PDB file of C-alpha atoms and ligand atoms in Angstrom:
ATOM      1  CA  UNK A  12      -1.578  -1.292  42.162  1.00  0.00           C
ATOM      2  CA  UNK A  13      -1.358  -1.076  46.052  1.00  0.00           C
ATOM      3  CA  UNK A  14      -3.398  -4.449  46.240  1.00  0.00           C
ATOM      4  CA  UNK A  15      -0.615  -6.154  44.421  1.00  0.00           C
ATOM      5  CA  UNK A  16       1.717  -5.635  47.268  1.00  0.00           C
ATOM      6  CA  UNK A  17       1.495  -7.124  50.632  1.00  0.00           C
ATOM      7  CA  UNK A  18       3.755  -6.914  53.688  1.00  0.00           C
ATOM      8  CA  UNK A  19       6.027  -9.700  54.368  1.00  0.00           C
ATOM      9  CA  UNK A  20       6.957 -10.755  57.893  1.00  0.00           C
ATOM     10  CA  UNK A  21      10.398  -9.328  57.411  1.00  0.00           C
ATOM     11  CA  UNK A  22       8.624  -5.981  56.664  1.00  0.00           C
ATOM     12  CA  UNK A  23       9.437  -5.974  53.050  1.00  0.00           C
ATOM     13  CA  UNK A  24       6.906  -6.154  50.505  1.00  0.00           C
ATOM     14  CA  UNK A  25       6.140  -8.754  47.962  1.00  0.00           C
ATOM     15  CA  UNK A  26       5.011  -7.894  44.696  1.00  0.00           C
ATOM     16  CA  UNK A  27       2.692 -10.554  42.993  1.00  0.00           C
ATOM     17  CA  UNK A  28       4.181 -11.997  39.993  1.00  0.00           C
ATOM     18  CA  UNK A  29       2.036 -12.457  36.989  1.00  0.00           C
ATOM     19  CA  UNK A  30       4.444 -15.052  35.656  1.00  0.00           C
ATOM     20  CA  UNK A  31       4.278 -17.150  38.675  1.00  0.00           C
ATOM     21  CA  UNK A  32       0.322 -16.942  38.627  1.00  0.00           C
ATOM     22  CA  UNK A  33       0.385 -15.393  42.060  1.00  0.00           C
ATOM     23  CA  UNK A  34      -3.190 -14.716  43.424  1.00  0.00           C
ATOM     24  CA  UNK A  35      -2.726 -15.129  47.112  1.00  0.00           C
ATOM     25  CA  UNK A  36      -5.886 -16.084  49.173  1.00  0.00           C
ATOM     26  CA  UNK A  37      -7.043 -13.658  51.567  1.00  0.00           C
ATOM     27  CA  UNK A  38     -10.541 -14.430  52.605  1.00  0.00           C
ATOM     28  CA  UNK A  39     -10.267 -16.497  55.921  1.00  0.00           C
ATOM     29  CA  UNK A  40     -13.556 -18.015  55.400  1.00  0.00           C
ATOM     30  CA  UNK A  41     -12.627 -19.750  52.181  1.00  0.00           C
ATOM     31  CA  UNK A  42      -9.131 -20.707  53.600  1.00  0.00           C
ATOM     32  CA  UNK A  43     -10.952 -22.274  56.473  1.00  0.00           C
ATOM     33  CA  UNK A  44     -13.403 -23.968  53.984  1.00  0.00           C
ATOM     34  CA  UNK A  45     -10.343 -25.447  52.001  1.00  0.00           C
ATOM     35  CA  UNK A  46      -8.795 -26.858  55.257  1.00  0.00           C
ATOM     36  CA  UNK A  47     -11.836 -28.345  56.454  1.00  0.00           C
ATOM     37  CA  UNK A  48     -12.420 -30.252  53.340  1.00  0.00           C
ATOM     38  CA  UNK A  49      -9.046 -31.480  53.414  1.00  0.00           C
ATOM     39  CA  UNK A  50      -9.219 -32.327  56.952  1.00  0.00           C
ATOM     40  CA  UNK A  51      -5.677 -32.922  57.661  1.00  0.00           C
ATOM     41  CA  UNK A  52      -4.903 -35.637  60.187  1.00  0.00           C
ATOM     42  CA  UNK A  53      -1.994 -35.920  62.655  1.00  0.00           C
ATOM     43  CA  UNK A  54      -1.044 -39.113  61.233  1.00  0.00           C
ATOM     44  CA  UNK A  55      -0.615 -38.276  57.530  1.00  0.00           C
ATOM     45  CA  UNK A  56       1.645 -36.334  55.178  1.00  0.00           C
ATOM     46  CA  UNK A  57       0.377 -33.610  52.988  1.00  0.00           C
ATOM     47  CA  UNK A  58       1.860 -31.573  50.214  1.00  0.00           C
ATOM     48  CA  UNK A  59       1.055 -28.198  49.574  1.00  0.00           C
ATOM     49  CA  UNK A  60       1.999 -26.838  46.123  1.00  0.00           C
ATOM     50  CA  UNK A  61       2.714 -22.939  45.617  1.00  0.00           C
ATOM     51  CA  UNK A  62       2.839 -22.218  49.105  1.00  0.00           C
ATOM     52  CA  UNK A  63       2.806 -18.338  48.439  1.00  0.00           C
ATOM     53  CA  UNK A  64       2.842 -16.454  51.730  1.00  0.00           C
ATOM     54  CA  UNK A  65       1.382 -19.218  53.369  1.00  0.00           C
ATOM     55  CA  UNK A  66      -2.302 -18.498  53.553  1.00  0.00           C
ATOM     56  CA  UNK A  67      -2.935 -22.161  53.750  1.00  0.00           C
ATOM     57  CA  UNK A  68       0.329 -23.495  55.163  1.00  0.00           C
ATOM     58  CA  UNK A  69      -0.392 -22.208  58.629  1.00  0.00           C
ATOM     59  CA  UNK A  70      -3.614 -24.036  58.968  1.00  0.00           C
ATOM     60  CA  UNK A  71      -2.654 -27.210  57.372  1.00  0.00           C
ATOM     61  CA  UNK A  72       0.524 -27.413  59.184  1.00  0.00           C
ATOM     62  CA  UNK A  73      -1.336 -26.951  62.680  1.00  0.00           C
ATOM     63  CA  UNK A  74      -3.275 -30.247  61.796  1.00  0.00           C
ATOM     64  CA  UNK A  75      -1.287 -32.500  59.748  1.00  0.00           C
ATOM     65  CA  UNK A  76       1.596 -34.766  60.960  1.00  0.00           C
ATOM     66  CA  UNK A  77       3.946 -33.486  58.322  1.00  0.00           C
ATOM     67  CA  UNK A  78       3.581 -30.961  55.835  1.00  0.00           C
ATOM     68  CA  UNK A  79       6.094 -30.303  52.417  1.00  0.00           C
ATOM     69  CA  UNK A  80       5.210 -26.694  51.174  1.00  0.00           C
ATOM     70  CA  UNK A  81       6.789 -26.541  47.540  1.00  0.00           C
ATOM     71  CA  UNK A  82       7.279 -22.897  46.244  1.00  0.00           C
ATOM     72  CA  UNK A  83       9.153 -21.769  43.085  1.00  0.00           C
ATOM     73  CA  UNK A  84       9.457 -18.140  43.652  1.00  0.00           C
ATOM     74  CA  UNK A  85      12.829 -17.847  45.234  1.00  0.00           C
ATOM     75  CA  UNK A  86      11.729 -14.528  46.655  1.00  0.00           C
ATOM     76  CA  UNK A  87       8.768 -16.228  48.809  1.00  0.00           C
ATOM     77  CA  UNK A  88      11.069 -19.213  49.973  1.00  0.00           C
ATOM     78  CA  UNK A  89      12.890 -16.915  52.724  1.00  0.00           C
ATOM     79  CA  UNK A  90       9.524 -15.547  53.621  1.00  0.00           C
ATOM     80  CA  UNK A  91       8.006 -18.852  54.300  1.00  0.00           C
ATOM     81  CA  UNK A  92      10.980 -20.157  56.044  1.00  0.00           C
ATOM     82  CA  UNK A  93      11.026 -17.271  58.240  1.00  0.00           C
ATOM     83  CA  UNK A  94       7.392 -17.075  58.917  1.00  0.00           C
ATOM     84  CA  UNK A  95       7.242 -20.794  59.841  1.00  0.00           C
ATOM     85  CA  UNK A  96      10.650 -21.192  61.518  1.00  0.00           C
ATOM     86  CA  UNK A  97       8.938 -22.736  64.619  1.00  0.00           C
ATOM     87  CA  UNK A  98       6.961 -25.050  62.826  1.00  0.00           C
ATOM     88  CA  UNK A  99       9.004 -28.431  63.110  1.00  0.00           C
ATOM     89  CA  UNK A 100       6.592 -30.448  61.058  1.00  0.00           C
ATOM     90  CA  UNK A 101       6.831 -28.356  58.033  1.00  0.00           C
ATOM     91  CA  UNK A 102       9.671 -28.508  55.372  1.00  0.00           C
ATOM     92  CA  UNK A 103       9.667 -25.533  52.802  1.00  0.00           C
ATOM     93  CA  UNK A 104      10.844 -27.214  49.373  1.00  0.00           C
ATOM     94  CA  UNK A 105      12.300 -24.695  46.934  1.00  0.00           C
ATOM     95  CA  UNK A 106      11.350 -26.288  43.419  1.00  0.00           C
ATOM     96  CA  UNK A 107       9.357 -26.170  40.323  1.00  0.00           C
ATOM     97  CA  UNK A 108       6.368 -28.330  40.963  1.00  0.00           C
ATOM     98  CA  UNK A 109       6.412 -29.647  37.437  1.00  0.00           C
ATOM     99  CA  UNK A 110       9.901 -31.223  38.173  1.00  0.00           C
ATOM    100  CA  UNK A 111       9.281 -32.537  41.697  1.00  0.00           C
ATOM    101  CA  UNK A 112       9.376 -36.221  42.234  1.00  0.00           C
ATOM    102  CA  UNK A 113       6.792 -36.334  44.962  1.00  0.00           C
ATOM    103  CA  UNK A 114       6.968 -39.927  45.700  1.00  0.00           C
ATOM    104  CA  UNK A 115      10.592 -39.559  46.573  1.00  0.00           C
ATOM    105  CA  UNK A 116      10.058 -36.177  48.180  1.00  0.00           C
ATOM    106  CA  UNK A 117       7.591 -37.631  50.777  1.00  0.00           C
ATOM    107  CA  UNK A 118       9.646 -40.506  51.930  1.00  0.00           C
ATOM    108  CA  UNK A 119       9.517 -42.529  54.116  1.00  0.00           C
ATOM    109  CA  UNK A 120       5.829 -41.715  53.957  1.00  0.00           C
ATOM    110  CA  UNK A 121       4.242 -43.947  51.186  1.00  0.00           C
ATOM    111  CA  UNK A 122       1.303 -41.531  50.268  1.00  0.00           C
ATOM    112  CA  UNK A 123       0.410 -37.969  51.020  1.00  0.00           C
ATOM    113  CA  UNK A 124      -2.474 -35.777  50.233  1.00  0.00           C
ATOM    114  CA  UNK A 125      -2.131 -32.739  47.928  1.00  0.00           C
ATOM    115  CA  UNK A 126      -3.592 -29.373  48.440  1.00  0.00           C
ATOM    116  CA  UNK A 127      -2.977 -26.483  46.243  1.00  0.00           C
ATOM    117  CA  UNK A 128      -4.377 -22.917  44.870  1.00  0.00           C
ATOM    118  CA  UNK A 129      -2.545 -23.808  41.696  1.00  0.00           C
ATOM    119  CA  UNK A 130      -0.893 -21.136  39.453  1.00  0.00           C
ATOM    120  CA  UNK A 131      -3.453 -20.885  36.476  1.00  0.00           C
ATOM    121  CA  UNK A 132      -1.029 -20.686  33.974  1.00  0.00           C
ATOM    122  CA  UNK A 133       0.302 -24.283  34.573  1.00  0.00           C
ATOM    123  CA  UNK A 134      -2.607 -25.878  36.187  1.00  0.00           C
ATOM    124  CA  UNK A 135      -3.064 -28.416  33.203  1.00  0.00           C
ATOM    125  CA  UNK A 136       0.603 -29.392  33.406  1.00  0.00           C
ATOM    126  CA  UNK A 137       0.612 -29.839  37.051  1.00  0.00           C
ATOM    127  CA  UNK A 138      -2.449 -31.779  36.839  1.00  0.00           C
ATOM    128  CA  UNK A 139      -0.884 -34.126  34.417  1.00  0.00           C
ATOM    129  CA  UNK A 140       2.269 -34.596  36.417  1.00  0.00           C
ATOM    130  CA  UNK A 141       0.240 -35.189  39.515  1.00  0.00           C
ATOM    131  CA  UNK A 142      -1.932 -37.882  38.050  1.00  0.00           C
ATOM    132  CA  UNK A 143       1.187 -39.478  36.515  1.00  0.00           C
ATOM    133  CA  UNK A 144       2.433 -39.815  40.165  1.00  0.00           C
ATOM    134  CA  UNK A 145      -0.908 -40.851  41.570  1.00  0.00           C
ATOM    135  CA  UNK A 146       0.473 -44.048  43.353  1.00  0.00           C
ATOM    136  CA  UNK A 147       1.724 -42.166  46.055  1.00  0.00           C
ATOM    137  CA  UNK A 148      -0.833 -39.105  45.550  1.00  0.00           C
ATOM    138  CA  UNK A 149      -4.233 -40.691  46.431  1.00  0.00           C
ATOM    139  CA  UNK A 150      -6.199 -37.410  46.882  1.00  0.00           C
ATOM    140  CA  UNK A 151      -5.858 -33.905  45.957  1.00  0.00           C
ATOM    141  CA  UNK A 152      -7.811 -30.626  46.648  1.00  0.00           C
ATOM    142  CA  UNK A 153      -7.142 -28.193  43.897  1.00  0.00           C
ATOM    143  CA  UNK A 154      -8.340 -24.517  43.412  1.00  0.00           C
ATOM    144  CA  UNK A 155      -8.528 -24.211  39.764  1.00  0.00           C
ATOM    145  CA  UNK A 156      -9.803 -21.380  37.224  1.00  0.00           C
ATOM    146  CA  UNK A 157     -13.565 -22.110  37.325  1.00  0.00           C
ATOM    147  CA  UNK A 158     -13.610 -22.761  33.482  1.00  0.00           C
ATOM    148  CA  UNK A 159     -10.588 -25.365  33.960  1.00  0.00           C
ATOM    149  CA  UNK A 160     -12.587 -27.194  36.706  1.00  0.00           C
ATOM    150  CA  UNK A 161     -15.505 -27.424  34.153  1.00  0.00           C
ATOM    151  CA  UNK A 162     -13.368 -28.912  31.732  1.00  0.00           C
ATOM    152  CA  UNK A 163     -11.946 -31.422  34.452  1.00  0.00           C
ATOM    153  CA  UNK A 164     -15.539 -32.668  35.182  1.00  0.00           C
ATOM    154  CA  UNK A 165     -17.041 -32.313  31.873  1.00  0.00           C
ATOM    155  CA  UNK A 166     -19.193 -35.241  30.777  1.00  0.00           C
ATOM    156  CA  UNK A 167     -19.414 -36.713  27.250  1.00  0.00           C
ATOM    157  CA  UNK A 168     -21.191 -34.169  25.263  1.00  0.00           C
ATOM    158  CA  UNK A 169     -20.628 -31.259  27.513  1.00  0.00           C
ATOM    159  CA  UNK A 170     -18.921 -28.289  25.636  1.00  0.00           C
ATOM    160  CA  UNK A 171     -15.873 -28.236  27.903  1.00  0.00           C
ATOM    161  CA  UNK A 172     -15.335 -32.325  27.196  1.00  0.00           C
ATOM    162  CA  UNK A 173     -11.593 -32.477  25.842  1.00  0.00           C
ATOM    163  CA  UNK A 174      -8.385 -34.252  26.517  1.00  0.00           C
ATOM    164  CA  UNK A 175      -8.161 -32.936  30.229  1.00  0.00           C
ATOM    165  CA  UNK A 176     -11.773 -34.351  30.819  1.00  0.00           C
ATOM    166  CA  UNK A 177     -10.912 -37.858  29.611  1.00  0.00           C
ATOM    167  CA  UNK A 178      -7.436 -37.959  31.494  1.00  0.00           C
ATOM    168  CA  UNK A 179      -8.889 -37.017  34.841  1.00  0.00           C
ATOM    169  CA  UNK A 180     -11.803 -39.507  34.000  1.00  0.00           C
ATOM    170  CA  UNK A 181      -9.711 -42.311  33.248  1.00  0.00           C
ATOM    171  CA  UNK A 182      -7.438 -41.936  36.434  1.00  0.00           C
ATOM    172  CA  UNK A 183      -9.715 -40.004  38.983  1.00  0.00           C
ATOM    173  CA  UNK A 184     -13.018 -39.615  40.746  1.00  0.00           C
ATOM    174  CA  UNK A 185     -13.487 -35.843  40.454  1.00  0.00           C
ATOM    175  CA  UNK A 186     -15.808 -33.685  42.355  1.00  0.00           C
ATOM    176  CA  UNK A 187     -16.468 -30.024  42.385  1.00  0.00           C
ATOM    177  CA  UNK A 188     -16.614 -28.656  45.791  1.00  0.00           C
ATOM    178  CA  UNK A 189     -17.395 -24.860  45.820  1.00  0.00           C
ATOM    179  CA  UNK A 190     -16.912 -21.761  43.789  1.00  0.00           C
ATOM    180  CA  UNK A 191     -14.630 -19.100  44.806  1.00  0.00           C
ATOM    181  CA  UNK A 192     -15.183 -15.238  43.791  1.00  0.00           C
ATOM    182  CA  UNK A 193     -12.318 -13.445  42.563  1.00  0.00           C
ATOM    183  CA  UNK A 194     -12.497 -11.050  45.559  1.00  0.00           C
ATOM    184  CA  UNK A 195     -10.924 -13.654  47.861  1.00  0.00           C
ATOM    185  CA  UNK A 196      -7.497 -13.229  46.255  1.00  0.00           C
ATOM    186  CA  UNK A 197      -5.041 -10.248  46.165  1.00  0.00           C
ATOM    187  CA  UNK A 198      -4.565  -9.413  43.475  1.00  0.00           C
ATOM    188  CA  UNK A 199      -8.061  -9.917  42.337  1.00  0.00           C
ATOM    189  CA  UNK A 200      -8.074 -12.373  39.304  1.00  0.00           C
ATOM    190  CA  UNK A 201     -10.364 -11.508  36.208  1.00  0.00           C
ATOM    191  CA  UNK A 202     -11.977 -14.863  36.623  1.00  0.00           C
ATOM    192  CA  UNK A 203     -13.870 -17.203  39.170  1.00  0.00           C
ATOM    193  CA  UNK A 204     -12.102 -20.159  40.802  1.00  0.00           C
ATOM    194  CA  UNK A 205     -13.313 -23.585  41.772  1.00  0.00           C
ATOM    195  CA  UNK A 206     -12.104 -26.182  44.513  1.00  0.00           C
ATOM    196  CA  UNK A 207     -12.282 -29.731  43.045  1.00  0.00           C
ATOM    197  CA  UNK A 208     -11.378 -32.958  44.829  1.00  0.00           C
ATOM    198  CA  UNK A 209      -9.776 -35.601  42.675  1.00  0.00           C
ATOM    199  CA  UNK A 210      -9.516 -39.155  44.283  1.00  0.00           C
ATOM    200  CA  UNK A 211      -7.150 -41.529  42.398  1.00  0.00           C
ATOM    201  CA  UNK A 212      -9.122 -44.697  41.180  1.00  0.00           C
ATOM    202  CA  UNK A 213      -7.653 -47.838  42.300  1.00  0.00           C
ATOM    203  CA  UNK A 214      -7.677 -49.324  38.906  1.00  0.00           C
ATOM    204  CA  UNK A 215      -7.570 -48.370  35.216  1.00  0.00           C
ATOM    205  CA  UNK A 216      -9.385 -50.211  32.519  1.00  0.00           C
ATOM    206  CA  UNK A 217      -6.825 -49.977  29.548  1.00  0.00           C
ATOM    207  CA  UNK A 218      -3.542 -51.478  29.105  1.00  0.00           C
ATOM    208  CA  UNK A 219      -1.533 -49.326  26.835  1.00  0.00           C
ATOM    209  CA  UNK A 220      -1.311 -45.902  28.382  1.00  0.00           C
ATOM    210  CA  UNK A 221       0.635 -44.139  25.933  1.00  0.00           C
ATOM    211  CA  UNK A 222      -1.487 -45.190  22.992  1.00  0.00           C
ATOM    212  CA  UNK A 223      -4.492 -44.242  25.075  1.00  0.00           C
ATOM    213  CA  UNK A 224      -3.216 -40.598  25.211  1.00  0.00           C
ATOM    214  CA  UNK A 225      -1.977 -40.563  21.913  1.00  0.00           C
ATOM    215  CA  UNK A 226      -5.443 -41.580  20.482  1.00  0.00           C
ATOM    216  CA  UNK A 227      -7.410 -39.377  22.767  1.00  0.00           C
ATOM    217  CA  UNK A 228      -5.054 -36.162  21.726  1.00  0.00           C
ATOM    218  CA  UNK A 229      -5.394 -37.090  18.051  1.00  0.00           C
ATOM    219  CA  UNK A 230      -9.146 -37.453  18.495  1.00  0.00           C
ATOM    220  CA  UNK A 231      -9.644 -33.937  19.762  1.00  0.00           C
ATOM    221  CA  UNK A 232      -6.786 -32.365  17.470  1.00  0.00           C
ATOM    222  CA  UNK A 233      -9.425 -30.367  15.571  1.00  0.00           C
ATOM    223  CA  UNK A 234     -12.581 -29.929  17.481  1.00  0.00           C
ATOM    224  CA  UNK A 235     -14.768 -29.281  14.516  1.00  0.00           C
ATOM    225  CA  UNK A 236     -13.835 -32.227  12.943  1.00  0.00           C
ATOM    226  CA  UNK A 237     -15.270 -35.737  13.323  1.00  0.00           C
ATOM    227  CA  UNK A 238     -13.327 -38.305  14.945  1.00  0.00           C
ATOM    228  CA  UNK A 239     -12.996 -40.309  11.951  1.00  0.00           C
ATOM    229  CA  UNK A 240     -11.406 -37.161  10.027  1.00  0.00           C
ATOM    230  CA  UNK A 241      -9.394 -36.516  13.017  1.00  0.00           C
ATOM    231  CA  UNK A 242      -8.004 -40.119  13.143  1.00  0.00           C
ATOM    232  CA  UNK A 243      -6.937 -39.968   9.392  1.00  0.00           C
ATOM    233  CA  UNK A 244      -4.927 -37.008   9.800  1.00  0.00           C
ATOM    234  CA  UNK A 245      -3.321 -38.357  13.064  1.00  0.00           C
ATOM    235  CA  UNK A 246       0.748 -38.086  13.417  1.00  0.00           C
ATOM    236  CA  UNK A 247       2.488 -40.529  11.319  1.00  0.00           C
ATOM    237  CA  UNK A 248       3.117 -42.889  14.225  1.00  0.00           C
ATOM    238  CA  UNK A 249      -0.256 -43.477  14.982  1.00  0.00           C
ATOM    239  CA  UNK A 250      -1.390 -43.681  11.465  1.00  0.00           C
ATOM    240  CA  UNK A 251       0.617 -46.431  10.841  1.00  0.00           C
ATOM    241  CA  UNK A 252      -0.908 -48.130  13.883  1.00  0.00           C
ATOM    242  CA  UNK A 253      -4.133 -47.089  12.451  1.00  0.00           C
ATOM    243  CA  UNK A 254      -3.399 -48.459   9.089  1.00  0.00           C
ATOM    244  CA  UNK A 255      -2.121 -51.748  10.596  1.00  0.00           C
ATOM    245  CA  UNK A 256      -5.222 -52.486  12.252  1.00  0.00           C
ATOM    246  CA  UNK A 257      -7.286 -52.064   9.177  1.00  0.00           C
ATOM    247  CA  UNK A 258      -7.777 -48.434   8.888  1.00  0.00           C
ATOM    248  CA  UNK A 259      -9.613 -45.608  10.750  1.00  0.00           C
ATOM    249  CA  UNK A 260     -13.101 -46.731   9.361  1.00  0.00           C
ATOM    250  CA  UNK A 261     -12.566 -50.131  10.537  1.00  0.00           C
ATOM    251  CA  UNK A 262     -11.518 -49.651  13.922  1.00  0.00           C
ATOM    252  CA  UNK A 263     -14.296 -47.107  14.522  1.00  0.00           C
ATOM    253  CA  UNK A 264     -16.784 -49.858  12.996  1.00  0.00           C
ATOM    254  CA  UNK A 265     -15.073 -52.371  15.253  1.00  0.00           C
ATOM    255  CA  UNK A 266     -15.560 -50.348  18.394  1.00  0.00           C
ATOM    256  CA  UNK A 267     -19.074 -49.434  17.696  1.00  0.00           C
ATOM    257  CA  UNK A 268     -18.444 -45.956  17.239  1.00  0.00           C
ATOM    258  CA  UNK A 269     -20.345 -44.030  14.367  1.00  0.00           C
ATOM    259  CA  UNK A 270     -18.080 -42.216  11.742  1.00  0.00           C
ATOM    260  CA  UNK A 271     -19.687 -38.956  12.269  1.00  0.00           C
ATOM    261  CA  UNK A 272     -19.351 -38.533  15.995  1.00  0.00           C
ATOM    262  CA  UNK A 273     -16.833 -36.011  17.504  1.00  0.00           C
ATOM    263  CA  UNK A 274     -14.510 -36.867  19.974  1.00  0.00           C
ATOM    264  CA  UNK A 275     -16.225 -34.693  22.722  1.00  0.00           C
ATOM    265  CA  UNK A 276     -19.238 -37.081  22.631  1.00  0.00           C
ATOM    266  CA  UNK A 277     -17.053 -40.328  23.391  1.00  0.00           C
ATOM    267  CA  UNK A 278     -17.507 -41.898  26.569  1.00  0.00           C
ATOM    268  CA  UNK A 279     -14.347 -43.200  28.563  1.00  0.00           C
ATOM    269  CA  UNK A 280     -15.840 -46.768  27.540  1.00  0.00           C
ATOM    270  CA  UNK A 281     -15.680 -45.886  23.856  1.00  0.00           C
ATOM    271  CA  UNK A 282     -12.048 -44.449  23.856  1.00  0.00           C
ATOM    272  CA  UNK A 283     -11.118 -47.742  25.663  1.00  0.00           C
ATOM    273  CA  UNK A 284     -12.658 -49.905  22.994  1.00  0.00           C
ATOM    274  CA  UNK A 285     -11.201 -47.749  20.341  1.00  0.00           C
ATOM    275  CA  UNK A 286      -7.517 -48.256  21.883  1.00  0.00           C
ATOM    276  CA  UNK A 287      -8.487 -51.856  22.248  1.00  0.00           C
ATOM    277  CA  UNK A 288      -9.236 -51.994  18.500  1.00  0.00           C
ATOM    278  CA  UNK A 289      -5.738 -50.442  17.719  1.00  0.00           C
ATOM    279  CA  UNK A 290      -3.833 -52.704  20.085  1.00  0.00           C
TER     280      UNK A 290
HETATM  281  N1  SAH B 305      -1.133 -20.837  48.095  1.00  0.00           N
HETATM  282  C1  SAH B 305      -1.161 -19.525  48.195  1.00  0.00           C
HETATM  283  C2  SAH B 305      -0.584 -18.968  46.816  1.00  0.00           C
HETATM  284  C3  SAH B 305      -1.232 -19.295  45.743  1.00  0.00           C
HETATM  285  S1  SAH B 305      -0.852 -18.412  44.383  1.00  0.00           S
HETATM  286  C4  SAH B 305      -2.433 -18.959  48.753  1.00  0.00           C
HETATM  287  O1  SAH B 305      -3.567 -19.481  48.290  1.00  0.00           O
HETATM  288  O2  SAH B 305      -2.323 -17.888  49.016  1.00  0.00           O
HETATM  289  C5  SAH B 305       0.172 -19.722  43.524  1.00  0.00           C
HETATM  290  C6  SAH B 305       1.702 -19.651  44.026  1.00  0.00           C
HETATM  291  O3  SAH B 305       2.420 -20.782  43.222  1.00  0.00           O
HETATM  292  C7  SAH B 305       2.503 -18.821  44.075  1.00  0.00           C
HETATM  293  O4  SAH B 305       3.047 -18.578  45.399  1.00  0.00           O
HETATM  294  C8  SAH B 305       3.646 -18.934  43.129  1.00  0.00           C
HETATM  295  O5  SAH B 305       4.742 -18.383  43.104  1.00  0.00           O
HETATM  296  C9  SAH B 305       3.563 -20.715  43.006  1.00  0.00           C
HETATM  297  N2  SAH B 305       4.078 -21.239  41.857  1.00  0.00           N
HETATM  298  C10 SAH B 305       4.294 -20.893  40.561  1.00  0.00           C
HETATM  299  N3  SAH B 305       4.483 -21.726  39.700  1.00  0.00           N
HETATM  300  C11 SAH B 305       5.141 -22.872  40.504  1.00  0.00           C
HETATM  301  C12 SAH B 305       5.557 -23.860  40.344  1.00  0.00           C
HETATM  302  N4  SAH B 305       5.988 -24.074  38.914  1.00  0.00           N
HETATM  303  N5  SAH B 305       5.950 -24.553  41.205  1.00  0.00           N
HETATM  304  C13 SAH B 305       5.766 -24.274  42.454  1.00  0.00           C
HETATM  305  N6  SAH B 305       5.042 -23.319  42.932  1.00  0.00           N
HETATM  306  C14 SAH B 305       4.808 -22.320  41.727  1.00  0.00           C
END
């Protein structure tokens, strides 16, 4: 249990909270590596999500023009404010990252890069939110559970290929930077982590975004089933749309996708064609 406790500056102790997905980085080489990959510049704004006890914060604040450190745990917010009281370019924001309007937060800056050692339990949800706000968040450096990182970059046909892979591929260029062993954190998690870089693509290739994600989600609904069977079992809304376009068989034929294919084998191009056939 002792490694779950760490001293705060005020002399108090903070017990890592599982519910907040708290695994604090303690390995200075890893911290340095992340900050070097991010390479904060004096003329830019950075957003850190889940600042925790400030392991990354201090290094980023030293190099960035302006840093917003978002932290949801109200026990940690005063610790951060106290620790960085003299750091004038840093604003500690007590908020749920899933609710933050980043484009507004960073004003008057128009864009900000993101760095985050994400709470694993909400990493998929946060990733979706960040992607939705990519207009002002052109680049993100994210520590993810390795298995999630593998899903993020999974190519068509790879076992981890799923909704998350298609979503990220559609909007971002994703690169795996390096893996991080569990021992780099306190408390020590059960799994390995991976740092990934996501860069927002300047353009996307499809028009109806809602329909796209509705279709991809339906396609992956039951992973063992074919795309054809998943489309036929889609929610009433989407099914009506499919019927209006001539039925599942017809739209798959039209987009040159064999009926027995599974969603995990489809390329982004094929998803795009499928949605075009539905539009
Ligand atoms: N960046 C720190 C902490 C990582 S642990 C480090 O590397 O040491 C993840 C952090 O995210 C925790 O501090 C946790 O309290 C915070 N967190 C959890 N859920 C959050 C949410 N919804 N919004 C913002 N921060 C959150």
